[in-house]
Amino acid sequence: MTRKVIAPALKIVTWPLGFIRGPAQVFFVSAMFFLATFLVLTVATANRSFLIEAHTTTLDVVFGEGQNVWRLPEATVCIPLDVPDFASKGPCGIAFEAKGEPSEAIISWAENTKINVSTQSDALQITVLEAPGSDMIERSYFLLSAKSWKSAGALTFRASVIVGQDLQSGSRNLLLNGRWEAREAGLVTSFFRNVTEVVKQGTLPAGSKATVLIDGNPARVYGHFTQSEDNTLYVNVVSQLGNTALQLNSFGLDEPILIEPDWVDSAISSPLLLALAVFFSILASASQVFSDTSSITPRKEAEE
């Protein structure tokens, strides 16, 4: 019974070998096996990182470990009031109170502090949403004029971020436009080229919300934002390497879009894999020519 099962199985496994006749076929099969193995190892050992460049009027930041120090020149600190002051004509509005005169503020953001950065006409507003383990007052915010914001320069962060927000009727703060890239670096390709390769890229639709995930959780990103010419936020972030994915929320969709390049994207976009395929094709052709030449020569000698 065992022989009856094993014998047909061996025929199925060895059936492709019946087509291997001569060195050219052997080389072709070996090359295909090598390329397939290389592709599998490349995908299996690859670490992916996402780049996001965007113009937006809103950005959520949850600070991580490490130094996150911002210098805010001529900043007005606005503290929430228990009861609105309808007679107030200050820069903070009726629901907030200005804490002293505008002055330079140097802030060292604590880990897990969550803020929202948004543009308000010709000003920049940095609102403290959550501040666990910190003496900052939640809902308070820092207000900078366009001139003060420009002198602040680039403000960097090590954090998880959300670029844009869910679009609703009347929304004033939203993602305007942007682009993203998925970059991969792997153990196998590092032996040949110590570079990251762009395996997929696309644009960020206006009004969408973008964030990078790693294994389903917010990924750490390293980035900064600056003041653009139209007083909006120019944001540039690069995520940590790993099993990352880009999540996009757009108005009208029931579920967010998850962008996670697969082995097809890696194969199409890899210059190294394409170069190896061309190299083995040339060798296979050369092997075929050599095989044909070797088979013709003895035949001619026999005729003579």
Tab-separated table of C-alpha atoms in Angstrom:
chain	number	residue	atom	x	y	z
A	1	MET	CA	0.000	0.000	0.000
A	2	THR	CA	2.841	2.353	0.911
A	3	ARG	CA	4.599	1.690	-2.406
A	4	LYS	CA	1.393	2.418	-4.318
A	5	VAL	CA	1.194	5.841	-2.670
A	6	ILE	CA	4.890	6.767	-2.843
A	7	ALA	CA	5.460	5.760	-6.467
A	8	PRO	CA	2.847	8.137	-8.012
A	9	ALA	CA	4.015	10.906	-5.678
A	10	LEU	CA	7.600	10.507	-6.867
A	11	LYS	CA	6.425	10.643	-10.479
A	12	ILE	CA	4.634	13.932	-9.845
A	13	VAL	CA	7.654	15.454	-8.085
A	14	THR	CA	10.182	14.298	-10.682
A	15	TRP	CA	7.919	14.969	-13.695
A	16	PRO	CA	9.467	18.425	-14.446
A	17	LEU	CA	12.935	16.855	-14.411
A	18	GLY	CA	12.050	14.912	-17.550
A	19	PHE	CA	12.291	18.136	-19.532
A	20	ILE	CA	15.848	18.827	-18.348
A	21	ARG	CA	18.026	17.661	-21.188
A	22	GLY	CA	21.497	19.152	-21.463
A	23	PRO	CA	23.432	21.874	-19.654
A	24	ALA	CA	21.256	24.737	-20.940
A	25	GLN	CA	18.095	23.322	-19.354
A	26	VAL	CA	19.940	22.481	-16.136
A	27	PHE	CA	21.270	26.027	-15.957
A	28	PHE	CA	17.814	27.508	-16.666
A	29	VAL	CA	16.132	25.512	-13.893
A	30	SER	CA	18.965	26.350	-11.473
A	31	ALA	CA	18.692	30.048	-12.320
A	32	MET	CA	14.912	30.052	-11.804
A	33	PHE	CA	15.346	28.267	-8.484
A	34	PHE	CA	17.973	30.793	-7.386
A	35	LEU	CA	15.801	33.774	-8.379
A	36	ALA	CA	12.756	32.335	-6.601
A	37	THR	CA	14.800	31.666	-3.460
A	38	PHE	CA	16.304	35.157	-3.624
A	39	LEU	CA	12.848	36.718	-3.942
A	40	VAL	CA	11.432	34.726	-1.014
A	41	LEU	CA	14.380	35.619	1.228
A	42	THR	CA	14.241	39.265	0.137
A	43	VAL	CA	10.571	39.583	1.075
A	44	ALA	CA	10.878	37.503	4.261
A	45	THR	CA	13.790	39.526	5.671
A	46	ALA	CA	12.680	42.964	4.465
A	47	ASN	CA	11.984	45.814	6.860
A	48	ARG	CA	9.725	48.570	5.604
A	49	SER	CA	9.598	52.277	6.364
A	50	PHE	CA	7.141	54.912	5.182
A	51	LEU	CA	7.915	58.482	4.176
A	52	ILE	CA	5.151	61.106	4.300
A	53	GLU	CA	5.423	64.620	2.907
A	54	ALA	CA	2.304	66.744	3.236
A	55	HIS	CA	0.828	70.210	3.396
A	56	THR	CA	-1.821	70.327	6.088
A	57	THR	CA	-3.463	72.660	8.548
A	58	THR	CA	-3.691	70.091	11.346
A	59	LEU	CA	-1.348	67.523	12.879
A	60	ASP	CA	-1.761	65.304	15.957
A	61	VAL	CA	1.434	64.305	17.779
A	62	VAL	CA	1.927	61.810	20.617
A	63	PHE	CA	5.491	62.206	21.837
A	64	GLY	CA	7.671	59.173	22.480
A	65	GLU	CA	10.932	58.595	24.293
A	66	GLY	CA	13.880	60.866	23.756
A	67	GLN	CA	14.307	64.599	23.678
A	68	ASN	CA	11.487	66.611	22.154
A	69	VAL	CA	12.422	70.200	22.933
A	70	TRP	CA	10.742	73.104	21.170
A	71	ARG	CA	11.632	76.765	21.314
A	72	LEU	CA	8.610	78.999	20.807
A	73	PRO	CA	9.531	82.702	20.526
A	74	GLU	CA	6.935	85.266	21.584
A	75	ALA	CA	4.324	82.664	22.506
A	76	THR	CA	1.034	83.510	24.229
A	77	VAL	CA	-0.066	80.846	26.721
A	78	CYS	CA	-3.856	80.438	26.868
A	79	ILE	CA	-5.434	78.737	29.893
A	80	PRO	CA	-9.040	77.412	29.819
A	81	LEU	CA	-11.584	79.213	32.023
A	82	ASP	CA	-14.238	77.497	34.115
A	83	VAL	CA	-16.723	80.193	33.075
A	84	PRO	CA	-16.426	82.041	29.733
A	85	ASP	CA	-15.601	85.744	29.978
A	86	PHE	CA	-17.879	87.323	27.373
A	87	ALA	CA	-16.308	90.735	27.930
A	88	SER	CA	-12.807	89.508	27.079
A	89	LYS	CA	-11.102	91.018	24.031
A	90	GLY	CA	-7.794	89.258	24.503
A	91	PRO	CA	-6.015	87.034	21.936
A	92	CYS	CA	-7.257	83.834	23.615
A	93	GLY	CA	-10.995	84.448	23.148
A	94	ILE	CA	-13.801	84.270	25.705
A	95	ALA	CA	-13.192	80.677	26.886
A	96	PHE	CA	-9.490	81.122	27.665
A	97	GLU	CA	-7.296	83.509	29.591
A	98	ALA	CA	-3.861	84.716	28.575
A	99	LYS	CA	-1.211	83.779	31.122
A	100	GLY	CA	1.013	86.847	31.232
A	101	GLU	CA	2.493	88.653	28.265
A	102	PRO	CA	3.830	86.940	25.126
A	103	SER	CA	7.310	85.580	25.824
A	104	GLU	CA	9.741	82.917	24.717
A	105	ALA	CA	8.811	79.418	25.823
A	106	ILE	CA	11.160	76.432	25.795
A	107	ILE	CA	9.157	73.231	26.134
A	108	SER	CA	10.486	69.747	26.801
A	109	TRP	CA	7.565	67.535	25.866
A	110	ALA	CA	7.099	64.571	28.193
A	111	GLU	CA	6.570	61.075	26.855
A	112	ASN	CA	2.935	60.244	25.938
A	113	THR	CA	1.953	63.913	25.831
A	114	LYS	CA	-0.561	64.397	23.018
A	115	ILE	CA	-0.889	67.713	21.213
A	116	ASN	CA	-2.645	69.120	18.189
A	117	VAL	CA	-0.829	71.576	15.940
A	118	SER	CA	-3.076	73.691	13.734
A	119	THR	CA	-3.036	76.931	11.792
A	120	GLN	CA	-5.497	79.669	12.696
A	121	SER	CA	-5.661	82.322	9.929
A	122	ASP	CA	-2.237	84.005	10.391
A	123	ALA	CA	-1.219	82.173	13.592
A	124	LEU	CA	-0.003	78.797	14.838
A	125	GLN	CA	-1.861	77.075	17.686
A	126	ILE	CA	-0.383	74.205	19.708
A	127	THR	CA	-3.061	72.638	21.937
A	128	VAL	CA	-2.300	70.224	24.787
A	129	LEU	CA	-4.847	67.392	24.455
A	130	GLU	CA	-3.431	64.915	26.976
A	131	ALA	CA	-0.570	65.378	29.427
A	132	PRO	CA	-0.215	62.324	31.694
A	133	GLY	CA	2.511	62.726	34.306
A	134	SER	CA	3.056	66.359	33.352
A	135	ASP	CA	2.218	69.682	34.988
A	136	MET	CA	0.734	71.011	31.743
A	137	ILE	CA	-2.939	71.938	31.765
A	138	GLU	CA	-5.029	69.960	29.307
A	139	ARG	CA	-6.885	72.047	26.699
A	140	SER	CA	-4.437	74.920	27.204
A	141	TYR	CA	-2.593	76.080	24.127
A	142	PHE	CA	0.312	78.147	22.836
A	143	LEU	CA	-0.436	80.829	20.261
A	144	LEU	CA	2.243	82.184	17.911
A	145	SER	CA	1.914	84.889	15.304
A	146	ALA	CA	3.051	84.128	11.761
A	147	LYS	CA	6.221	86.157	12.358
A	148	SER	CA	7.055	84.342	15.608
A	149	TRP	CA	6.332	80.988	14.000
A	150	LYS	CA	8.730	81.747	11.148
A	151	SER	CA	11.523	82.614	13.567
A	152	ALA	CA	10.942	79.314	15.408
A	153	GLY	CA	12.226	77.391	12.374
A	154	ALA	CA	11.794	73.627	12.083
A	155	LEU	CA	10.166	71.895	15.054
A	156	THR	CA	11.246	68.254	15.282
A	157	PHE	CA	9.652	65.279	17.008
A	158	ARG	CA	10.080	61.610	17.856
A	159	ALA	CA	6.511	60.495	18.112
A	160	SER	CA	3.518	58.854	16.529
A	161	VAL	CA	1.542	61.238	14.348
A	162	ILE	CA	-1.744	61.643	12.527
A	163	VAL	CA	-1.609	63.936	9.494
A	164	GLY	CA	-5.000	65.490	8.789
A	165	GLN	CA	-8.310	64.652	10.433
A	166	ASP	CA	-11.683	63.090	9.602
A	167	LEU	CA	-13.456	65.371	7.158
A	168	GLN	CA	-16.833	66.810	8.117
A	169	SER	CA	-19.009	69.627	6.843
A	170	GLY	CA	-17.559	72.896	8.053
A	171	SER	CA	-14.085	71.495	8.767
A	172	ARG	CA	-11.491	74.256	8.650
A	173	ASN	CA	-8.417	72.154	9.426
A	174	LEU	CA	-7.590	69.357	7.044
A	175	LEU	CA	-4.897	67.717	4.973
A	176	LEU	CA	-4.448	69.704	1.755
A	177	ASN	CA	-2.171	67.489	-0.336
A	178	GLY	CA	0.809	65.199	0.013
A	179	ARG	CA	2.655	62.094	-1.063
A	180	TRP	CA	3.993	58.896	0.483
A	181	GLU	CA	6.659	56.309	-0.244
A	182	ALA	CA	7.151	52.775	1.049
A	183	ARG	CA	10.850	51.944	1.359
A	184	GLU	CA	12.359	48.536	2.072
A	185	ALA	CA	15.741	47.320	3.236
A	186	GLY	CA	16.532	43.644	3.781
A	187	LEU	CA	19.285	41.358	5.021
A	188	VAL	CA	19.703	39.655	1.622
A	189	THR	CA	19.875	42.836	-0.468
A	190	SER	CA	22.290	44.431	2.012
A	191	PHE	CA	24.977	41.988	0.845
A	192	PHE	CA	24.772	43.518	-2.643
A	193	ARG	CA	23.569	47.115	-2.083
A	194	ASN	CA	23.419	48.861	1.279
A	195	VAL	CA	20.478	51.074	0.300
A	196	THR	CA	16.732	51.244	0.775
A	197	GLU	CA	14.516	50.810	-2.260
A	198	VAL	CA	11.182	52.489	-2.983
A	199	VAL	CA	8.739	49.614	-3.540
A	200	LYS	CA	5.532	51.646	-3.751
A	201	GLN	CA	4.433	55.273	-3.732
A	202	GLY	CA	1.338	57.397	-4.115
A	203	THR	CA	-0.438	60.632	-3.233
A	204	LEU	CA	-2.475	61.691	-0.211
A	205	PRO	CA	-5.982	62.846	-1.182
A	206	ALA	CA	-7.165	66.196	0.140
A	207	GLY	CA	-9.310	65.797	3.250
A	208	SER	CA	-7.884	62.391	4.171
A	209	LYS	CA	-6.197	61.312	7.399
A	210	ALA	CA	-2.900	59.413	7.323
A	211	THR	CA	-0.979	57.524	9.993
A	212	VAL	CA	1.720	54.842	9.985
A	213	LEU	CA	1.110	51.576	11.859
A	214	ILE	CA	3.480	48.819	12.924
A	215	ASP	CA	1.919	45.439	13.697
A	216	GLY	CA	-1.434	47.233	14.006
A	217	ASN	CA	-0.228	49.886	16.475
A	218	PRO	CA	0.899	53.492	15.903
A	219	ALA	CA	4.481	53.471	14.642
A	220	ARG	CA	7.201	55.788	15.824
A	221	VAL	CA	8.162	58.387	13.272
A	222	TYR	CA	10.980	60.886	13.098
A	223	GLY	CA	10.055	64.156	11.510
A	224	HIS	CA	9.538	67.873	11.599
A	225	PHE	CA	7.200	70.580	10.425
A	226	THR	CA	7.874	74.080	9.172
A	227	GLN	CA	5.905	77.088	8.023
A	228	SER	CA	5.077	77.026	4.309
A	229	GLU	CA	4.639	80.094	2.151
A	230	ASP	CA	0.844	80.117	2.620
A	231	ASN	CA	1.177	79.750	6.433
A	232	THR	CA	0.206	76.075	6.406
A	233	LEU	CA	2.175	73.195	7.919
A	234	TYR	CA	4.746	71.452	5.757
A	235	VAL	CA	5.200	68.051	7.425
A	236	ASN	CA	7.943	65.528	6.687
A	237	VAL	CA	8.096	62.214	8.580
A	238	VAL	CA	9.956	58.917	8.206
A	239	SER	CA	8.725	55.924	10.188
A	240	GLN	CA	10.744	53.273	11.996
A	241	LEU	CA	11.700	50.119	10.097
A	242	GLY	CA	9.580	47.035	10.609
A	243	ASN	CA	6.291	45.467	9.580
A	244	THR	CA	4.762	48.869	8.888
A	245	ALA	CA	1.662	49.886	6.951
A	246	LEU	CA	0.069	53.185	5.972
A	247	GLN	CA	-3.517	53.733	7.074
A	248	LEU	CA	-5.628	56.233	5.136
A	249	ASN	CA	-9.077	57.412	6.190
A	250	SER	CA	-11.136	59.213	3.559
A	251	PHE	CA	-14.596	60.733	3.683
A	252	GLY	CA	-17.307	58.335	2.500
A	253	LEU	CA	-15.399	55.111	3.218
A	254	ASP	CA	-16.725	52.751	5.893
A	255	GLU	CA	-13.291	51.267	6.568
A	256	PRO	CA	-9.823	52.825	6.362
A	257	ILE	CA	-7.519	51.866	3.505
A	258	LEU	CA	-4.450	49.892	4.597
A	259	ILE	CA	-1.468	50.188	2.269
A	260	GLU	CA	1.045	47.381	2.776
A	261	PRO	CA	3.277	46.470	-0.208
A	262	ASP	CA	3.570	42.753	-0.968
A	263	TRP	CA	6.096	40.541	-2.766
A	264	VAL	CA	4.805	41.627	-6.179
A	265	ASP	CA	5.656	45.257	-5.415
A	266	SER	CA	9.089	44.200	-4.145
A	267	ALA	CA	9.769	42.126	-7.257
A	268	ILE	CA	8.658	44.797	-9.724
A	269	SER	CA	10.529	47.649	-8.085
A	270	SER	CA	13.806	45.924	-7.181
A	271	PRO	CA	16.635	46.983	-9.545
A	272	LEU	CA	18.825	44.253	-8.072
A	273	LEU	CA	16.307	41.515	-8.864
A	274	LEU	CA	15.820	42.833	-12.392
A	275	ALA	CA	19.588	42.980	-12.897
A	276	LEU	CA	19.966	39.382	-11.727
A	277	ALA	CA	17.159	38.271	-14.044
A	278	VAL	CA	18.874	39.927	-17.031
A	279	PHE	CA	22.254	38.472	-15.991
A	280	PHE	CA	20.904	34.921	-15.777
A	281	SER	CA	19.032	35.335	-19.076
A	282	ILE	CA	22.299	36.238	-20.808
A	283	LEU	CA	24.084	33.284	-19.213
A	284	ALA	CA	21.236	30.960	-20.181
A	285	SER	CA	21.422	32.155	-23.800
A	286	ALA	CA	25.185	31.695	-23.819
A	287	SER	CA	24.805	28.224	-22.348
A	288	GLN	CA	22.237	27.328	-25.011
A	289	VAL	CA	24.543	28.489	-27.820
A	290	PHE	CA	27.429	26.523	-26.322
A	291	SER	CA	25.229	23.432	-26.003
A	292	ASP	CA	24.041	23.673	-29.619
A	293	THR	CA	27.598	24.161	-30.876
A	294	SER	CA	28.834	21.147	-28.916
A	295	SER	CA	26.075	18.927	-30.322
A	296	ILE	CA	26.741	19.978	-33.962
A	297	THR	CA	30.523	19.447	-33.942
A	298	PRO	CA	30.566	15.655	-33.261
A	299	ARG	CA	27.866	15.193	-35.935
A	300	LYS	CA	30.024	16.863	-38.584
A	301	GLU	CA	33.049	14.780	-37.589
A	302	ALA	CA	30.988	11.601	-37.902
A	303	GLU	CA	29.864	12.524	-41.435
A	304	GLU	CA	33.468	13.073	-42.545
